[in-house]
Amino acid sequence: MVDITEKNVTERTAVATGEIVMNKETLEAVKKGNIKKGDVLGTARIAAIMAAKQTQSLIPMCHNILLTNAKIEFSFDDDGNKIFIKSTVKTTGKTGVEMEALTMVAIAGLTIYDMCKSMDKFMVIGEITLVEKHGGKSGDWVKDEK
């Protein structure tokens, strides 16, 4: 692990996004709450928050970070048969929460896949990326939307 002993405590935020593409019937079933396993987005939300709190156990060189907020949002793209996933993670600490934000998006996507796989075995989870970082020595950063 990187030694962060001498780093300053600052407020830090990271935002990550991703998506899961599925067939039209599956997307409609998710929206209507007609998936056999239950509430897809509610379950994905809980799984994502739990994952953020366990990131240091999943990724070997991550520090154990006290999170002050972990939020996940879902939106639909009916034309592309996609669910967009967006996470926002905050802390006041010595290191950033980028990995926690990315982990939230990945686990939310995997949870959606698991809950919908009986209807659609060809879903694609992708475009998982960090889009914003605020705080810390390197300052603020926002990904260009090119």
Coordinates of N, CA and C in Angstrom, one line a residue:
M1 N 0.8 -1.2 0.0 CA 0.0 0.0 0.0 C 0.9 1.2 0.0
V2 N 0.3 2.3 -0.5 CA 1.0 3.6 -0.5 C 0.9 4.2 0.9
D3 N 1.9 4.7 1.4 CA 1.9 5.4 2.7 C 1.2 6.8 2.6
I4 N 0.1 6.9 3.3 CA -0.6 8.2 3.3 C -0.5 9.0 4.6
T5 N 0.4 8.6 5.4 CA 0.5 9.2 6.8 C 0.7 10.7 6.7
E6 N 1.5 11.2 5.8 CA 1.8 12.6 5.8 C 0.7 13.4 5.0
K7 N -0.2 12.8 4.3 CA -1.2 13.5 3.5 C -2.2 14.2 4.4
N8 N -2.7 15.3 3.9 CA -3.7 16.1 4.6 C -5.1 15.5 4.5
V9 N -5.9 15.7 5.5 CA -7.3 15.3 5.5 C -8.0 16.3 4.8
T10 N -8.7 15.9 3.7 CA -9.6 16.9 2.9 C -10.9 16.2 2.6
E11 N -11.8 17.0 2.2 CA -13.1 16.4 1.7 C -12.8 15.9 0.3
R12 N -13.3 14.7 0.0 CA -13.0 14.1 -1.3 C -14.3 13.5 -1.9
T13 N -14.5 13.6 -3.2 CA -15.7 13.1 -3.9 C -15.2 12.4 -5.2
A14 N -15.9 11.3 -5.5 CA -15.6 10.7 -6.8 C -17.0 10.3 -7.4
V15 N -17.1 10.4 -8.7 CA -18.3 10.1 -9.5 C -17.9 9.1 -10.6
A16 N -18.6 8.0 -10.7 CA -18.3 7.0 -11.7 C -19.6 6.7 -12.4
T17 N -19.5 6.3 -13.7 CA -20.7 5.9 -14.4 C -20.5 4.6 -15.2
G18 N -21.5 4.0 -15.6 CA -21.5 2.7 -16.4 C -22.9 2.5 -17.0
E19 N -23.0 1.4 -17.7 CA -24.3 1.0 -18.3 C -24.4 -0.5 -18.4
I20 N -25.7 -0.9 -18.5 CA -25.9 -2.3 -18.9 C -27.0 -2.3 -20.0
V21 N -26.6 -3.0 -21.1 CA -27.5 -3.1 -22.3 C -28.2 -4.4 -22.2
M22 N -29.5 -4.4 -22.5 CA -30.3 -5.6 -22.5 C -31.3 -5.5 -23.6
N23 N -32.1 -6.6 -23.8 CA -33.1 -6.6 -24.8 C -34.3 -5.8 -24.3
K24 N -35.1 -5.3 -25.2 CA -36.2 -4.4 -24.9 C -37.2 -5.0 -23.9
E25 N -37.5 -6.3 -24.0 CA -38.4 -7.0 -23.1 C -37.9 -7.0 -21.6
T26 N -36.6 -7.2 -21.5 CA -36.0 -7.2 -20.2 C -36.0 -5.8 -19.6
L27 N -35.7 -4.8 -20.3 CA -35.7 -3.4 -19.8 C -37.2 -3.1 -19.4
E28 N -38.2 -3.4 -20.1 CA -39.5 -3.2 -19.8 C -39.9 -3.9 -18.5
A29 N -39.5 -5.1 -18.3 CA -39.8 -5.9 -17.1 C -39.1 -5.3 -15.9
V30 N -37.9 -4.8 -16.1 CA -37.2 -4.1 -15.0 C -38.0 -2.9 -14.6
K31 N -38.4 -2.1 -15.5 CA -39.2 -0.8 -15.3 C -40.5 -1.1 -14.6
K32 N -41.2 -2.2 -15.0 CA -42.5 -2.5 -14.4 C -42.4 -3.4 -13.2
G33 N -41.2 -3.8 -12.8 CA -41.1 -4.6 -11.6 C -41.5 -6.0 -11.8
N34 N -41.4 -6.6 -13.0 CA -41.8 -7.9 -13.4 C -40.7 -8.9 -13.5
I35 N -39.6 -8.7 -12.8 CA -38.5 -9.7 -12.8 C -38.7 -10.7 -11.7
K36 N -38.6 -12.0 -12.0 CA -38.9 -13.1 -11.0 C -38.2 -12.9 -9.7
K37 N -36.9 -12.5 -9.7 CA -36.1 -12.4 -8.5 C -36.5 -11.2 -7.6
G38 N -37.3 -10.3 -8.1 CA -37.7 -9.1 -7.3 C -37.3 -7.8 -7.8
D39 N -37.2 -6.8 -6.9 CA -36.9 -5.4 -7.2 C -35.5 -5.3 -7.7
V40 N -35.3 -5.2 -9.0 CA -33.9 -5.2 -9.5 C -33.1 -4.0 -9.1
L41 N -33.7 -2.8 -9.3 CA -32.9 -1.6 -9.0 C -32.7 -1.4 -7.5
G42 N -33.7 -1.8 -6.7 CA -33.6 -1.7 -5.2 C -32.5 -2.6 -4.7
T43 N -32.4 -3.8 -5.3 CA -31.4 -4.8 -4.9 C -30.0 -4.3 -5.3
A44 N -30.0 -3.8 -6.6 CA -28.7 -3.3 -7.1 C -28.2 -2.1 -6.3
R45 N -29.1 -1.3 -5.8 CA -28.7 -0.1 -5.0 C -28.1 -0.6 -3.7
I46 N -28.7 -1.5 -3.0 CA -28.2 -2.1 -1.7 C -26.8 -2.8 -2.0
A47 N -26.7 -3.6 -3.0 CA -25.5 -4.3 -3.3 C -24.4 -3.3 -3.6
A48 N -24.6 -2.2 -4.3 CA -23.6 -1.2 -4.6 C -23.1 -0.5 -3.4
I49 N -24.0 -0.1 -2.5 CA -23.6 0.5 -1.3 C -22.8 -0.4 -0.4
M50 N -23.2 -1.7 -0.3 CA -22.4 -2.7 0.4 C -21.0 -2.8 -0.2
A51 N -21.0 -2.9 -1.5 CA -19.7 -3.0 -2.2 C -18.8 -1.8 -1.9
A52 N -19.3 -0.6 -1.9 CA -18.5 0.5 -1.6 C -17.8 0.4 -0.3
K53 N -18.5 -0.1 0.7 CA -18.0 -0.3 2.1 C -17.0 -1.4 2.2
Q54 N -16.9 -2.3 1.2 CA -16.0 -3.4 1.2 C -14.9 -3.4 0.1
T55 N -14.8 -2.2 -0.5 CA -13.8 -2.1 -1.6 C -12.4 -2.5 -1.1
Q56 N -12.0 -2.1 0.1 CA -10.6 -2.5 0.6 C -10.5 -4.0 0.7
S57 N -11.6 -4.7 0.9 CA -11.5 -6.2 0.9 C -11.4 -6.8 -0.5
L58 N -11.9 -6.1 -1.5 CA -11.9 -6.6 -2.8 C -10.7 -6.3 -3.6
I59 N -10.1 -5.1 -3.4 CA -9.0 -4.7 -4.2 C -7.8 -4.6 -3.2
P60 N -6.8 -5.4 -3.4 CA -5.7 -5.6 -2.4 C -5.0 -4.3 -1.9
M61 N -4.7 -3.3 -2.7 CA -3.9 -2.2 -2.3 C -4.7 -1.0 -1.9
C62 N -6.1 -1.2 -1.8 CA -6.9 0.0 -1.4 C -6.9 0.2 0.1
H63 N -6.9 1.4 0.5 CA -7.0 1.7 2.0 C -8.4 1.5 2.5
N64 N -8.5 1.3 3.8 CA -9.8 1.2 4.4 C -10.3 2.7 4.6
I65 N -11.3 3.1 4.0 CA -11.8 4.5 4.0 C -13.1 4.6 4.7
L66 N -13.2 5.6 5.6 CA -14.5 5.9 6.2 C -15.3 6.7 5.3
L67 N -16.4 6.2 4.7 CA -17.2 6.9 3.7 C -18.2 7.8 4.5
T68 N -18.4 9.0 4.0 CA -19.4 9.8 4.5 C -20.7 9.8 3.7
N69 N -20.6 9.4 2.5 CA -21.8 9.2 1.6 C -21.5 8.3 0.5
A70 N -22.5 7.5 0.1 CA -22.4 6.6 -1.1 C -23.8 6.6 -1.7
K71 N -23.9 7.1 -2.9 CA -25.2 7.2 -3.6 C -25.1 6.6 -5.0
I72 N -26.2 5.9 -5.4 CA -26.2 5.3 -6.7 C -27.5 5.7 -7.4
E73 N -27.4 6.1 -8.6 CA -28.6 6.5 -9.4 C -28.7 5.7 -10.7
F74 N -30.0 5.4 -11.1 CA -30.3 4.7 -12.3 C -31.1 5.5 -13.2
S75 N -30.9 5.4 -14.5 CA -31.8 6.1 -15.5 C -31.9 5.2 -16.7
F76 N -32.9 5.4 -17.5 CA -33.2 4.5 -18.6 C -32.9 5.2 -19.9
D77 N -32.4 4.4 -20.9 CA -32.3 4.9 -22.3 C -33.2 3.9 -23.1
D78 N -34.4 4.2 -23.3 CA -35.3 3.3 -24.0 C -34.9 3.0 -25.4
D79 N -34.3 4.0 -26.1 CA -33.9 3.8 -27.5 C -32.7 2.8 -27.6
G80 N -31.8 2.9 -26.6 CA -30.7 2.0 -26.6 C -30.8 0.8 -25.8
N81 N -32.0 0.6 -25.1 CA -32.2 -0.5 -24.2 C -31.2 -0.6 -23.2
K82 N -30.9 0.5 -22.5 CA -29.8 0.6 -21.5 C -30.4 1.1 -20.2
I83 N -29.7 0.6 -19.1 CA -29.8 1.3 -17.8 C -28.5 1.9 -17.5
F84 N -28.5 3.2 -17.4 CA -27.3 4.0 -17.0 C -27.2 3.9 -15.5
I85 N -25.9 3.8 -15.0 CA -25.6 3.7 -13.6 C -24.7 4.8 -13.2
K86 N -25.0 5.5 -12.2 CA -24.1 6.6 -11.7 C -23.9 6.5 -10.2
S87 N -22.6 6.5 -9.8 CA -22.4 6.5 -8.3 C -21.6 7.8 -7.9
T88 N -21.9 8.2 -6.7 CA -21.2 9.3 -6.1 C -20.8 8.9 -4.7
V89 N -19.5 9.0 -4.4 CA -19.0 8.6 -3.1 C -18.2 9.8 -2.5
K90 N -18.4 10.0 -1.2 CA -17.7 11.1 -0.5 C -17.0 10.6 0.8
T91 N -16.0 11.3 1.1 CA -15.3 11.0 2.4 C -14.6 12.3 2.8
T92 N -14.2 12.3 4.1 CA -13.2 13.3 4.6 C -12.1 12.5 5.1
G93 N -11.0 12.5 4.3 CA -9.9 11.6 4.6 C -8.6 12.0 3.9
K94 N -7.6 11.1 4.0 CA -6.3 11.3 3.4 C -6.1 10.7 2.0
T95 N -7.1 10.0 1.5 CA -7.0 9.4 0.2 C -8.4 9.4 -0.5
G96 N -8.4 9.3 -1.8 CA -9.6 9.5 -2.5 C -10.5 8.2 -2.6
V97 N -11.7 8.4 -3.1 CA -12.7 7.3 -3.1 C -13.1 6.9 -4.6
E98 N -12.1 7.0 -5.5 CA -12.3 6.7 -6.9 C -12.7 5.2 -7.0
M99 N -11.9 4.3 -6.3 CA -12.1 2.9 -6.5 C -13.5 2.5 -5.9
E100 N -13.9 3.2 -4.8 CA -15.2 2.9 -4.2 C -16.3 3.2 -5.2
A101 N -16.2 4.4 -5.9 CA -17.2 4.8 -6.9 C -17.2 3.8 -8.0
L102 N -16.1 3.4 -8.5 CA -16.0 2.4 -9.6 C -16.6 1.1 -9.2
T103 N -16.3 0.6 -8.0 CA -16.8 -0.6 -7.5 C -18.3 -0.6 -7.4
M104 N -18.9 0.5 -6.9 CA -20.3 0.6 -6.9 C -21.0 0.4 -8.2
V105 N -20.4 1.0 -9.2 CA -21.0 0.9 -10.6 C -20.9 -0.6 -11.1
A106 N -19.7 -1.2 -10.9 CA -19.5 -2.5 -11.3 C -20.5 -3.5 -10.6
I107 N -20.6 -3.4 -9.3 CA -21.4 -4.3 -8.6 C -22.9 -4.1 -8.9
A108 N -23.3 -2.8 -9.1 CA -24.7 -2.6 -9.5 C -25.0 -3.3 -10.8
G109 N -24.1 -3.1 -11.8 CA -24.3 -3.8 -13.1 C -24.3 -5.3 -13.0
L110 N -23.4 -5.9 -12.2 CA -23.4 -7.3 -12.0 C -24.7 -7.8 -11.3
T111 N -25.2 -7.0 -10.3 CA -26.5 -7.4 -9.7 C -27.6 -7.3 -10.6
I112 N -27.7 -6.3 -11.4 CA -28.8 -6.2 -12.4 C -28.7 -7.4 -13.4
Y113 N -27.5 -7.8 -13.8 CA -27.3 -8.9 -14.7 C -27.8 -10.2 -14.0
D114 N -27.4 -10.4 -12.8 CA -27.8 -11.6 -12.0 C -29.3 -11.7 -11.9
M115 N -29.9 -10.6 -11.6 CA -31.4 -10.7 -11.4 C -32.2 -10.8 -12.7
C116 N -31.6 -10.4 -13.8 CA -32.3 -10.5 -15.1 C -31.9 -11.6 -16.0
K117 N -30.9 -12.4 -15.6 CA -30.3 -13.3 -16.6 C -31.3 -14.4 -17.0
S118 N -32.3 -14.7 -16.3 CA -33.3 -15.7 -16.7 C -34.1 -15.2 -17.9
M119 N -34.1 -13.9 -18.1 CA -34.8 -13.3 -19.3 C -33.9 -13.0 -20.4
D120 N -32.6 -12.7 -20.1 CA -31.7 -12.2 -21.1 C -30.3 -12.6 -20.8
K121 N -29.8 -13.6 -21.5 CA -28.4 -14.1 -21.2 C -27.3 -13.3 -22.0
F122 N -27.7 -12.3 -22.8 CA -26.8 -11.6 -23.6 C -26.6 -10.1 -23.2
M123 N -26.9 -9.8 -22.0 CA -26.7 -8.4 -21.5 C -25.3 -8.1 -21.5
V124 N -25.0 -6.8 -21.7 CA -23.6 -6.4 -21.7 C -23.4 -5.2 -20.7
I125 N -22.5 -5.4 -19.8 CA -22.1 -4.4 -18.8 C -20.9 -3.7 -19.4
G126 N -20.9 -2.3 -19.4 CA -19.8 -1.7 -20.0 C -19.7 -0.2 -19.7
E127 N -18.7 0.4 -20.3 CA -18.4 1.9 -20.2 C -18.3 2.3 -18.7
I128 N -17.7 1.5 -17.9 CA -17.5 1.8 -16.5 C -16.3 2.8 -16.5
T129 N -16.5 4.0 -16.0 CA -15.4 5.0 -16.0 C -15.6 6.0 -14.9
L130 N -14.5 6.5 -14.4 CA -14.5 7.6 -13.5 C -14.8 8.9 -14.3
V131 N -15.7 9.7 -13.9 CA -16.1 10.9 -14.6 C -15.8 12.2 -13.8
E132 N -15.6 12.1 -12.5 CA -15.3 13.3 -11.7 C -14.5 12.9 -10.5
K133 N -13.6 13.8 -10.1 CA -12.9 13.6 -8.8 C -12.7 15.0 -8.2
H134 N -13.0 15.1 -7.0 CA -12.8 16.4 -6.3 C -12.0 16.2 -5.0
G135 N -11.2 17.2 -4.7 CA -10.4 17.2 -3.4 C -9.1 16.5 -3.5
G136 N -8.3 16.6 -2.5 CA -7.0 16.0 -2.4 C -5.9 16.9 -3.1
K137 N -4.7 16.4 -3.1 CA -3.5 17.2 -3.6 C -3.7 17.5 -5.1
S138 N -4.2 16.5 -5.8 CA -4.3 16.8 -7.3 C -5.5 17.6 -7.7
G139 N -6.3 18.0 -6.8 CA -7.4 18.9 -7.0 C -8.6 18.3 -7.8
D140 N -9.3 19.1 -8.4 CA -10.6 18.7 -9.1 C -10.3 18.2 -10.5
W141 N -11.1 17.3 -11.0 CA -10.9 16.7 -12.3 C -12.3 16.3 -12.8
V142 N -12.6 16.7 -14.0 CA -13.9 16.2 -14.7 C -13.6 15.7 -16.1
K143 N -14.0 14.5 -16.4 CA -13.8 13.9 -17.7 C -14.4 14.7 -18.8
D144 N -13.7 15.0 -19.9 CA -14.3 15.6 -21.1 C -15.3 14.7 -21.7
E145 N -16.4 15.2 -22.1 CA -17.5 14.4 -22.8 C -17.3 14.5 -24.3
K146 N -16.2 13.9 -24.9 CA -16.0 14.0 -26.3 C -16.5 12.8 -27.0

